Short mmCIF file of C-alpha atoms in Angstrom, two decimals:
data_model
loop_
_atom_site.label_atom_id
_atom_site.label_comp_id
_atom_site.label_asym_id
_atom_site.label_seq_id
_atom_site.Cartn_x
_atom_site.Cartn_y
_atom_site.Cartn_z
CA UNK A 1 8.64 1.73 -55.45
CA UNK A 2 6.95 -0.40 -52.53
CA UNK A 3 3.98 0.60 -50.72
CA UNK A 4 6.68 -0.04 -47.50
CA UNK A 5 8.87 1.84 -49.01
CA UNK A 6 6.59 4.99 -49.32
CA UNK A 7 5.24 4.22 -45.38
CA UNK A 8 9.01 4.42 -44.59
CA UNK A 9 9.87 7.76 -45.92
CA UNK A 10 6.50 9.24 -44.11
CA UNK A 11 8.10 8.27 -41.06
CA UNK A 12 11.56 9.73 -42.29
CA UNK A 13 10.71 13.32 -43.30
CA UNK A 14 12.06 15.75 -40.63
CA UNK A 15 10.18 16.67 -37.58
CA UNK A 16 9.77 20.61 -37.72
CA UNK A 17 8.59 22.47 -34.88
CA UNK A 18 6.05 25.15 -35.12
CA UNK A 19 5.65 28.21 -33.16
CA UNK A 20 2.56 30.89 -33.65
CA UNK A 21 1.52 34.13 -32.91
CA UNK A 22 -1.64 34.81 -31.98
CA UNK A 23 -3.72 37.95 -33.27
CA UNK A 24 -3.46 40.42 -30.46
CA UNK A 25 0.41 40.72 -30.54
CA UNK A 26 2.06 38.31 -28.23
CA UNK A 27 5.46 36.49 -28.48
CA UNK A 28 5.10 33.46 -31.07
CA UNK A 29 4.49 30.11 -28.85
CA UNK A 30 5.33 26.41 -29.32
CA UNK A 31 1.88 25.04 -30.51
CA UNK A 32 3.32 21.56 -31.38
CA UNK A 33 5.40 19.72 -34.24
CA UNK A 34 4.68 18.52 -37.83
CA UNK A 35 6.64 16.43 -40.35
CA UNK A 36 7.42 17.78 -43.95
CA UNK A 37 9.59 17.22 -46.66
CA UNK A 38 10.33 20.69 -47.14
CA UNK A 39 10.31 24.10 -45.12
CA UNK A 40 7.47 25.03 -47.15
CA UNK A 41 5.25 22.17 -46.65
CA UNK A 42 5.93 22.30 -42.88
CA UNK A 43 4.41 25.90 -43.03
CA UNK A 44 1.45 24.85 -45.14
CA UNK A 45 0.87 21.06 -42.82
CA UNK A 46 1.60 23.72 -39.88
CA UNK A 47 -1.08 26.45 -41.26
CA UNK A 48 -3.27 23.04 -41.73
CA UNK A 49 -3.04 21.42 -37.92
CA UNK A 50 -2.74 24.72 -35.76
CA UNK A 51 -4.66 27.02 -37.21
CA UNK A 52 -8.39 26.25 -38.35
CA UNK A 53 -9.63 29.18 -36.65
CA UNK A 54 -7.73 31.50 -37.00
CA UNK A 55 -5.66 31.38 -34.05
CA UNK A 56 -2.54 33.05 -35.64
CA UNK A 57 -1.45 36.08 -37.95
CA UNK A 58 2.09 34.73 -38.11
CA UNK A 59 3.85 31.02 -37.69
CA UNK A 60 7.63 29.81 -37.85
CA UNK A 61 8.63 26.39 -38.23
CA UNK A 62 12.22 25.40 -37.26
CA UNK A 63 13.71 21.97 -37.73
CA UNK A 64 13.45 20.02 -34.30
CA UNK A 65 16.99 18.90 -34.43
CA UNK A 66 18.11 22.42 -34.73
CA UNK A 67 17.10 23.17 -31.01
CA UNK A 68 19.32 23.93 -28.73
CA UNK A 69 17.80 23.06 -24.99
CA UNK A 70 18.79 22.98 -21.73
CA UNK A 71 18.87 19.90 -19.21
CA UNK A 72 16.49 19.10 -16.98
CA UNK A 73 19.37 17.18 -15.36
CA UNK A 74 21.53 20.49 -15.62
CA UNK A 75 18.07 22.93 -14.48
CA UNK A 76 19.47 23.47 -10.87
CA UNK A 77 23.00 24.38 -11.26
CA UNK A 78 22.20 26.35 -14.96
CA UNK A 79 19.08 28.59 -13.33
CA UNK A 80 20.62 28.98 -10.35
CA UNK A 81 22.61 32.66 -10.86
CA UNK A 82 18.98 34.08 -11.20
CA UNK A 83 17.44 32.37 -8.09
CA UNK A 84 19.33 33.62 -5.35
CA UNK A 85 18.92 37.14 -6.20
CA UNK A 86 15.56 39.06 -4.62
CA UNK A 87 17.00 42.14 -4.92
CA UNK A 88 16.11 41.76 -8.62
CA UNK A 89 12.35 42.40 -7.44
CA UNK A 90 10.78 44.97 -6.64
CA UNK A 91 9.16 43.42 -3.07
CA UNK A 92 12.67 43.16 -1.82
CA UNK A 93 12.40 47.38 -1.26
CA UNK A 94 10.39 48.90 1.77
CA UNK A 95 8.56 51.79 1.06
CA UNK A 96 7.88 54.35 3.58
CA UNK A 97 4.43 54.63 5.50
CA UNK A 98 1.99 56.47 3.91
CA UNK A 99 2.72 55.98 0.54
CA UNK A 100 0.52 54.13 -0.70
CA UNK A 101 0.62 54.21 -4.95
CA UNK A 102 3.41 54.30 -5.99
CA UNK B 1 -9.97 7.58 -25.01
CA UNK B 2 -10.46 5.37 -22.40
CA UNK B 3 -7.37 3.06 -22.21
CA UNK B 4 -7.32 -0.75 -23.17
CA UNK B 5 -5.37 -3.55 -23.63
CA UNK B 6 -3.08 -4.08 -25.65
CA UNK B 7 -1.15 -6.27 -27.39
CA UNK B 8 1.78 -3.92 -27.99
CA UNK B 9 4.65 -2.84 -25.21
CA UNK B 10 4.78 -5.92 -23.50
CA UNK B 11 8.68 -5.93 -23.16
CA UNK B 12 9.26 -7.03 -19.49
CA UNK B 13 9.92 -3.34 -16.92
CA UNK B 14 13.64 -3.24 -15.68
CA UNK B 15 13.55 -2.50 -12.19
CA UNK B 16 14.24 1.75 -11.64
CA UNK B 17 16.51 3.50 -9.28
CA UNK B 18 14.28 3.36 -5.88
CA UNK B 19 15.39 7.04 -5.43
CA UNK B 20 14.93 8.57 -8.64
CA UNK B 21 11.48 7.37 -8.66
CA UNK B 22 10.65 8.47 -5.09
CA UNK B 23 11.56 12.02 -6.00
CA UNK B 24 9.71 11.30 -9.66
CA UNK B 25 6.51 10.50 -7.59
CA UNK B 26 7.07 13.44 -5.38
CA UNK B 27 6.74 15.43 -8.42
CA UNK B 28 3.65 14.86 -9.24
CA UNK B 29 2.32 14.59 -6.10
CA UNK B 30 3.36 18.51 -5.74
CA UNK B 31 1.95 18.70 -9.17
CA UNK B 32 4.19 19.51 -11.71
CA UNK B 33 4.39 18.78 -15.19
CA UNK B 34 6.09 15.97 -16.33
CA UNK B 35 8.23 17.16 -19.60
CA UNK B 36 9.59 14.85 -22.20
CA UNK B 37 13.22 15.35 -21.40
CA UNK B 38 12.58 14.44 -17.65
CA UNK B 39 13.26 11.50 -16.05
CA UNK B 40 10.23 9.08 -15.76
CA UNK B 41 9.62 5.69 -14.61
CA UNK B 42 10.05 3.40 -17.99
CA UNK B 43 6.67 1.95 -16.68
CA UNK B 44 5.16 5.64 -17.00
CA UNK B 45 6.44 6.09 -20.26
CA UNK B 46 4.80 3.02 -21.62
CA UNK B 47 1.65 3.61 -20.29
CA UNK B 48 1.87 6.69 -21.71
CA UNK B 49 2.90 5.94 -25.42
CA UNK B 50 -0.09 3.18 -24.87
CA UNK B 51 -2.56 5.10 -23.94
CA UNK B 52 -1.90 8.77 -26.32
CA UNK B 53 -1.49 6.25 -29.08
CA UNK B 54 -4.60 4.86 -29.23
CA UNK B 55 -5.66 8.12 -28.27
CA UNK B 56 -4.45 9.18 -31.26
CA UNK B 57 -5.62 6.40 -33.43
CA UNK B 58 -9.06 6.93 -32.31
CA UNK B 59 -9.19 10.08 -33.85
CA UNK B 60 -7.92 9.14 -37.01
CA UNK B 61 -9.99 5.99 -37.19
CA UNK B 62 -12.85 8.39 -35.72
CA UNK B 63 -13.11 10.20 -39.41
CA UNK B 64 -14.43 6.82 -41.25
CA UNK B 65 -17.99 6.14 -39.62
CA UNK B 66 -18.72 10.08 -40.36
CA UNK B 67 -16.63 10.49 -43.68
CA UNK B 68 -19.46 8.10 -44.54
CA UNK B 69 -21.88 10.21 -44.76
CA UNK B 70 -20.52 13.79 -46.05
CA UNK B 71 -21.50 12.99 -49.22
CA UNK B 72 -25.08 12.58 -47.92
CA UNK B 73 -25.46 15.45 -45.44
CA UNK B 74 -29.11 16.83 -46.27
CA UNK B 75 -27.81 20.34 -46.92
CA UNK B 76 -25.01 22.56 -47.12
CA UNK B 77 -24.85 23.88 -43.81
CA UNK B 78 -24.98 20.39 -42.41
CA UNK B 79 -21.85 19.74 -44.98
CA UNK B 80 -19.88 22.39 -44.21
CA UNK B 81 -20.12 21.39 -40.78
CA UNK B 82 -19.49 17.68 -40.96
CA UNK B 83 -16.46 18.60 -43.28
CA UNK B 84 -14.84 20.72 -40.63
CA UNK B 85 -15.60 18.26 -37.86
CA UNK B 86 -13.79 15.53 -39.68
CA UNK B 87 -10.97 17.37 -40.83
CA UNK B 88 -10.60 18.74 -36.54
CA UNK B 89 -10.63 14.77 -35.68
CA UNK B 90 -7.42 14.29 -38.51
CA UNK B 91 -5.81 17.22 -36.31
CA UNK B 92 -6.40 15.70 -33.53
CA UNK B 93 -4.74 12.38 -34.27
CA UNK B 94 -1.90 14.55 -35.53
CA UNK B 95 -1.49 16.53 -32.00
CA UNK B 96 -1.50 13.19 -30.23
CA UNK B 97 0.91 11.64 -32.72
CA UNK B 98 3.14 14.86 -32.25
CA UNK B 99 2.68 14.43 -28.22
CA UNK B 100 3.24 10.45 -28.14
CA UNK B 101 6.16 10.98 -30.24
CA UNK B 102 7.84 13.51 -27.47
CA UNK B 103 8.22 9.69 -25.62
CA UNK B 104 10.83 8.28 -28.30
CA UNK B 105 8.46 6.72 -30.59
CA UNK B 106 8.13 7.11 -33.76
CA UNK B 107 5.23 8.02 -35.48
CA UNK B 108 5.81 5.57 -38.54
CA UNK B 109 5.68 2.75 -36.26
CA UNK B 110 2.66 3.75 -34.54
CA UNK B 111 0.42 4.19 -37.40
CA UNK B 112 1.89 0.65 -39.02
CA UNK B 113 0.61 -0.73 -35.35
CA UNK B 114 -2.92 0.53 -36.45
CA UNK B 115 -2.75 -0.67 -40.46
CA UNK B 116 -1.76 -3.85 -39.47
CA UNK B 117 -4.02 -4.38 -36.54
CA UNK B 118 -1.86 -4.66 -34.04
CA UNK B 119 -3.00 -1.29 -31.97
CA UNK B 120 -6.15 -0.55 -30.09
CA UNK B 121 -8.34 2.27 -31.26
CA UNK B 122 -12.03 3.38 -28.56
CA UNK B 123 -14.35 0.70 -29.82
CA UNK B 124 -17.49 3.18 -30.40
CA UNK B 125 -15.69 3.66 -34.31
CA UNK B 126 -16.49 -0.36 -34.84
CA UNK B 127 -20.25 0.73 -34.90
CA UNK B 128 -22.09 1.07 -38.09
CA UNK B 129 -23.51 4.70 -39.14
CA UNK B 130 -27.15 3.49 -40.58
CA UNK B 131 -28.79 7.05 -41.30
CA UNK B 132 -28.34 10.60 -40.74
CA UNK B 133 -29.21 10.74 -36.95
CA UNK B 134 -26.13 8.55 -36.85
CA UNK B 135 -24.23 11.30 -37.48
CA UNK B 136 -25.90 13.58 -34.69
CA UNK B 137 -25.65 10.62 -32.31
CA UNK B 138 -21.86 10.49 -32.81
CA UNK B 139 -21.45 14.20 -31.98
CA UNK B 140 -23.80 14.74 -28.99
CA UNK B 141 -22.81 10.86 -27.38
CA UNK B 142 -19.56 10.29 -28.72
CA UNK B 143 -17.74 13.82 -28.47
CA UNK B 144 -19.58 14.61 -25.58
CA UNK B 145 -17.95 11.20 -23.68
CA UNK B 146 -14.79 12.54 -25.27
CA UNK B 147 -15.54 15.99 -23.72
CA UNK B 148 -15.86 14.76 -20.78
CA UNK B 149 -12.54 12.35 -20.64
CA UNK B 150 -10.45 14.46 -22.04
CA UNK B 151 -11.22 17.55 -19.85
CA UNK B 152 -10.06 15.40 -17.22
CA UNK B 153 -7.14 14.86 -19.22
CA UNK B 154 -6.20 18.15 -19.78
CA UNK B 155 -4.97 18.30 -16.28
CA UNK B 156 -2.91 15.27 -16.81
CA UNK B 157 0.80 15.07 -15.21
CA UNK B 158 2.72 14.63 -18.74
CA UNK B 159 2.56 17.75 -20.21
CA UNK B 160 2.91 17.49 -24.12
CA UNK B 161 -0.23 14.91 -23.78
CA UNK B 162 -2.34 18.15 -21.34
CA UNK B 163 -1.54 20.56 -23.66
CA UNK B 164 -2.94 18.62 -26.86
CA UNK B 165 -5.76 18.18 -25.12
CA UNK B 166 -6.64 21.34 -23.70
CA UNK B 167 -5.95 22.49 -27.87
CA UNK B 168 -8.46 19.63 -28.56
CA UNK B 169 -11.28 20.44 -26.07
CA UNK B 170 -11.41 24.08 -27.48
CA UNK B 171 -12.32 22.40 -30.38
CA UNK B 172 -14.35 19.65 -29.58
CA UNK B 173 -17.25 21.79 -28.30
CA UNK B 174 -18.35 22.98 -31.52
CA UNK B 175 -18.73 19.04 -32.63
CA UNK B 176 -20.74 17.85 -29.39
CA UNK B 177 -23.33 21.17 -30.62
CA UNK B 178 -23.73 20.27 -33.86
CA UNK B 179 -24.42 16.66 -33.35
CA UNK B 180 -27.31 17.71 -30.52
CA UNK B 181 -28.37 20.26 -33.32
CA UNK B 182 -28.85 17.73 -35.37
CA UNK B 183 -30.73 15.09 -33.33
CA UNK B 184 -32.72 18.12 -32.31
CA UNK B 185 -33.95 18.94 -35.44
CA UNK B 186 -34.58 15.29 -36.38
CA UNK B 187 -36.61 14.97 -32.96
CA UNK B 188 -38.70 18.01 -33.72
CA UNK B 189 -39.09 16.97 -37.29
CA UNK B 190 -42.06 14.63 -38.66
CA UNK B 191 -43.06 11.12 -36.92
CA UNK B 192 -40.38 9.40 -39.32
CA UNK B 193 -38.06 11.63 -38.27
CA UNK B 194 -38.25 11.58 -34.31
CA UNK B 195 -38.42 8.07 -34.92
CA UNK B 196 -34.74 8.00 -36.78
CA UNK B 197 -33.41 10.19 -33.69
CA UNK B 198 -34.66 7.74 -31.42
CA UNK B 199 -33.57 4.54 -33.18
CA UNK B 200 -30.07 6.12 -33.62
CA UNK B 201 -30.07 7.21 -29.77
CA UNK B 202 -31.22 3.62 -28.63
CA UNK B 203 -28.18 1.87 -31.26
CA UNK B 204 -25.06 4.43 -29.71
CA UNK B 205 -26.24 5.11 -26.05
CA UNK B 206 -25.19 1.79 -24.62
CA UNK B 207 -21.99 1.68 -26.93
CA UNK B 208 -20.92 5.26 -25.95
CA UNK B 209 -21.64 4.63 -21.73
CA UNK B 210 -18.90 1.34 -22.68
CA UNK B 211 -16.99 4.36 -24.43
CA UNK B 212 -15.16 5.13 -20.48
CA UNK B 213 -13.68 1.68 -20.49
CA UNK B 214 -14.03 -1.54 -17.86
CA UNK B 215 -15.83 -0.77 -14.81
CA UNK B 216 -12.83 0.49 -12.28
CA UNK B 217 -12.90 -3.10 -10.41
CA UNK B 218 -12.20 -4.78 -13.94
CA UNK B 219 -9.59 -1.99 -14.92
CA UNK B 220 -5.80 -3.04 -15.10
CA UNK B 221 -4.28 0.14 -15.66
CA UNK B 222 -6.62 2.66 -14.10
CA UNK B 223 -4.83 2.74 -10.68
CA UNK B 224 -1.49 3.29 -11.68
CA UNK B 225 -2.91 5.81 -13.99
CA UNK B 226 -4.74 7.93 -11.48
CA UNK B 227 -1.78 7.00 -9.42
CA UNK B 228 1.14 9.05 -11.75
CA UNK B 229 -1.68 11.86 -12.36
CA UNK B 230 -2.08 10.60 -15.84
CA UNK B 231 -5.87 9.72 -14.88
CA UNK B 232 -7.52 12.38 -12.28
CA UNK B 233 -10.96 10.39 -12.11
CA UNK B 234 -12.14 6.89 -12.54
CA UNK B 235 -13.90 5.44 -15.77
CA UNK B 236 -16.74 5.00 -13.70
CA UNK B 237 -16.77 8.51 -12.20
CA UNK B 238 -16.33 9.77 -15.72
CA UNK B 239 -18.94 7.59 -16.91
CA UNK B 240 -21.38 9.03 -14.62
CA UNK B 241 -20.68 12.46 -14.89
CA UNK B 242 -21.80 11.89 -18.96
CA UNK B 243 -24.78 10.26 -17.98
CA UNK B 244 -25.53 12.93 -15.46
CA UNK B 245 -24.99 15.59 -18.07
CA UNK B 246 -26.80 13.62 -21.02
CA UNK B 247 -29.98 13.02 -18.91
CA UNK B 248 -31.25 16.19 -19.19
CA UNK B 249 -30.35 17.35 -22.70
CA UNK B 250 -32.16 14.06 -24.05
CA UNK B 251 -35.38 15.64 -21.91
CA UNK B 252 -35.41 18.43 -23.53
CA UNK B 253 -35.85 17.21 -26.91
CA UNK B 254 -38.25 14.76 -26.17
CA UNK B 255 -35.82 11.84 -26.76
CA UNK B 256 -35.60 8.54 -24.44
CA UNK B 257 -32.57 6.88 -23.37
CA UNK B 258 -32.96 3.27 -23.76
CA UNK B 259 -32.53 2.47 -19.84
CA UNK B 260 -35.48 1.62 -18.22
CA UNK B 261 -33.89 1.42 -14.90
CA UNK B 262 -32.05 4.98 -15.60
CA UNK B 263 -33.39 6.89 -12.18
CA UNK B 264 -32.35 9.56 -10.39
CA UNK B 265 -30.90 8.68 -6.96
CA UNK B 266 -32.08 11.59 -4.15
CA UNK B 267 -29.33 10.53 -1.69
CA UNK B 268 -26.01 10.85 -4.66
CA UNK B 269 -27.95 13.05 -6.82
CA UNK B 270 -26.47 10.74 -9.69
CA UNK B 271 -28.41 9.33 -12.21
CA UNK B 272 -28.43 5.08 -11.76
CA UNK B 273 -28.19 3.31 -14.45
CA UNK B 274 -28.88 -0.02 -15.82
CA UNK B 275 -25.87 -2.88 -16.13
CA UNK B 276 -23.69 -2.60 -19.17
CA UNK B 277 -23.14 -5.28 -21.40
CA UNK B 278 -19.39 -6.12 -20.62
CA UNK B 279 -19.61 -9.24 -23.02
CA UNK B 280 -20.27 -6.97 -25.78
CA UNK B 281 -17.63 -4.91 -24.54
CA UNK B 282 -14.82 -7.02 -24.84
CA UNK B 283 -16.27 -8.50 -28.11
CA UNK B 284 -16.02 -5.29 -29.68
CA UNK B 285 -12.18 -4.92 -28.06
CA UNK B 286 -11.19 -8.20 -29.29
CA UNK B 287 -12.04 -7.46 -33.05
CA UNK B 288 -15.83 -8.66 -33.37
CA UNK B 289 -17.76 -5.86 -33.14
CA UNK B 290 -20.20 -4.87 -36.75
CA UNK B 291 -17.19 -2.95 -38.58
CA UNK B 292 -13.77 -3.99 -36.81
CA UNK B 293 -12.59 -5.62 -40.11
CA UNK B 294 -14.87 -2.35 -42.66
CA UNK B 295 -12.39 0.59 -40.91
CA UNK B 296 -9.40 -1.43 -40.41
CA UNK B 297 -9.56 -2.12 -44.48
CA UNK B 298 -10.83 1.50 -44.97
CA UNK B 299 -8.02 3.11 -43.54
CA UNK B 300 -5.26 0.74 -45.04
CA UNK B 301 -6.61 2.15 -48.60
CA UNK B 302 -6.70 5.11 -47.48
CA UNK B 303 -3.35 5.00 -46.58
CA UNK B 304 -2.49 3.42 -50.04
CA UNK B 305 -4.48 5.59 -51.75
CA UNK B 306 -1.85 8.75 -50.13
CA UNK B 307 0.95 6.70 -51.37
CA UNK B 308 1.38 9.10 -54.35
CA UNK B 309 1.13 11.82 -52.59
CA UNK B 310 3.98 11.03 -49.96
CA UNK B 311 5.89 9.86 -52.94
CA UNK B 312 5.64 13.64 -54.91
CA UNK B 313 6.02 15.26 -52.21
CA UNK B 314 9.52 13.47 -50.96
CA UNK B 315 10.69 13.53 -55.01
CA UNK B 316 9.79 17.54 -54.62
CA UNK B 317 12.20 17.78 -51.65
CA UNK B 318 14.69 15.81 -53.21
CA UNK B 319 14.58 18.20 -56.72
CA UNK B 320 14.43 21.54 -54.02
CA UNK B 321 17.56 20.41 -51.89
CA UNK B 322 20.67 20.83 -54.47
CA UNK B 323 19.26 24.02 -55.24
CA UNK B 324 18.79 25.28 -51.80
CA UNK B 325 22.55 23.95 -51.03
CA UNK B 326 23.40 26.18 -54.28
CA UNK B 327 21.76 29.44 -52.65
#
């Protein structure tokens, strides 16, 4: 095989995204992507990139083309039934004078 | 990095929709984040994939002056260190390679730009590492001009590229200390030994100052830059804040910077500085600076010498995928 040819398929193994969580117990978070020939050597190039200090206890890597976003071109029209709604919060209530915690 | 020409991306700009960039530019004036599925000016997006490439590039090429010398690091602490700093700088290049590639590029064709010489890299990497203080040079000069640049860029209005480099600057800390450490303990050490420090201070300061790019009259892209919120300060604001910073920490360890006119001014409170030697400058950018040719040649065989290891691993996935379609 080519030297090209081996520079080709570096550039041809999937893009996987990685998401970690970090130690004290939040939601995993998009950290950034990796490519890999397999699931497990996304996880191990993932462990390798994002985490030299220990930043997570836990990471998932899911193949970038298996993301299903939404539009930025769609974001008004899609967001939209949750932006006209303030009684959804709690500073749309009045509270009576004199209370003060509550 | 500081940006710089290059010879890549010069495909001519089609005109944009007069609207769609209006509201684009309204965007970051109100400053949002710019995300990779938005609409952006094409010219934006070039600049962009210009600038986080050799960004990115930088770091990679960054390793080879320092790899250098791990196998000569005068003790194991100082190994240890040097290993972990040069394995950051391959994550780095990696982040910025993830981030450039958010712009529909690909990251094959990016690092063939840099094999075959066709991409710009930050120029400081085409100086030689002669001794030890070398090493401590590149962390308190060149990482801290890095520091300093890149915090800047952390704010910056594309928001895959300002999130690699806030990850980065956590990072990057740790590498400006050690490199001071070790120029500190060189400067405290014997005669010989302050005299190393000071001969390795004298060889990078002047290089590391051109490390912020042309001076902002001589800068092509700087404006347009600070203009889309990709750039928040000058190179020549950013340039002084380092020598501002640098001033004081070279004090305290009895060092010199090689300026005689270095003063401080009582009306900016700004340290002035001597001119910089553009010609050397643009030397070094145009190919002929010491070790242009020794890193471009390193990391080809680098590269080649990886070829096996892209090749297992991509026979591995093949032998894994009829039995995972099996499962």
């Amino acid at each position: 095989m080519t030297e090209q040819a081996h520079g080709t398929e570096d550039s041809q193994w999937p893009l996987w995204e990685v998401f970690a969580q970090p130690p004290k117990g939040e939601a995993h978070e998009h950290v950034g992507s990796v490519h890999a020939a397999t699931a497990e050597q996304a996880l191990q190039n993932a462990r390798d990139v994002y985490t030299r200090r220990g930043e997570a206890v836990s990471l998932w890597v899911v193949p970038s083309a298996s993301i299903v976003a939404s539009t930025p071109e769609d974001m008004g029209p899609f967001f939209d039934p949750g932006n006209d709604k303030p009684y959804r919060h709690p500073q749309f209530y009045k509270v009576p004078r004199g209370v003060r915690v509550f | 990095m500081p940006e710089q020409p290059s010879a890549v991306h010069k495909t001519p700009t089609p005109p944009e929709d007069p609207a769609r960039q209006a509201e684009f530019e309204a965007r970051i004036a109100r400053g949002e984040s710019i995300e990779p599925k938005d609409w952006m000016p094409e010219r934006y997006r070039k600049q962009l994939v210009r600038m986080m490439s050799q960004h990115a590039h930088s770091e990679v090429v960054g390793m080879l002056p320092e790899g250098n010398w791990i196998t000569r690091a005068p003790s194991l602490r100082r190994k240890m260190a040097l290993l972990a700093k040069v394995q950051d700088e391959a994550g780095h290049g990696l982040y910025i390679y993830c981030g450039t590639e958010t712009l529909g590029v690909d990251r094959h064709e990016l690092i063939q730009q840099l094999l075959n010489g066709t991409a710009k890299y930050s120029s400081i990497f085409n100086y030689p590492t002669l001794t030890w203080a070398d090493i401590g040079c590149i962390g308190w000069f060149v990482d801290g001009a890095a520091i300093v640049n890149q915090t800047m860029l952390a704010h910056a209005s594309y928001g895959p590229y300002a999130r690699a480099m806030v990850r980065i600057c956590k990072e990057e800390n740790f590498h400006k200390k050690q490199g001071y450490e070790i120029v500190a303990t060189l400067a405290n050490g014997t005669p010989e030994q302050k005299a190393m420090a000071q001969d390795a201070v004298n060889r990078w300061w002047w290089p590391s100052l051109m490390m912020f790019g042309p001076s902002d009259k001589d800068s092509a892209n700087s404006e347009e830059l600070m203009r889309w919120g990709v750039k928040k300060k000058s190179n020549d604001e950013l340039r002084q804040r380092f020598v501002n910073l640098t001033v004081a920490q070279a004090k305290a360890i009895g060092l010199e910077l090689p300026d005689p006119a270095l003063t401080l001014n009582e009306e900016t409170q700004n340290w002035d500085f001597g001119p910089i030697d553009w010609d050397e400058f643009w030397r070094v950018v145009k190919g002929d600076g010491p070790c242009n040719r020794e890193r471009l040649a390193a990391r080809n065989a680098a590269h080649d010498d990886g070829a096996w290891v892209r090749a297992a691993a991509t026979a591995y996935a093949a032998k894994q995928a009829p039995a995972t379609e099996a499962a």
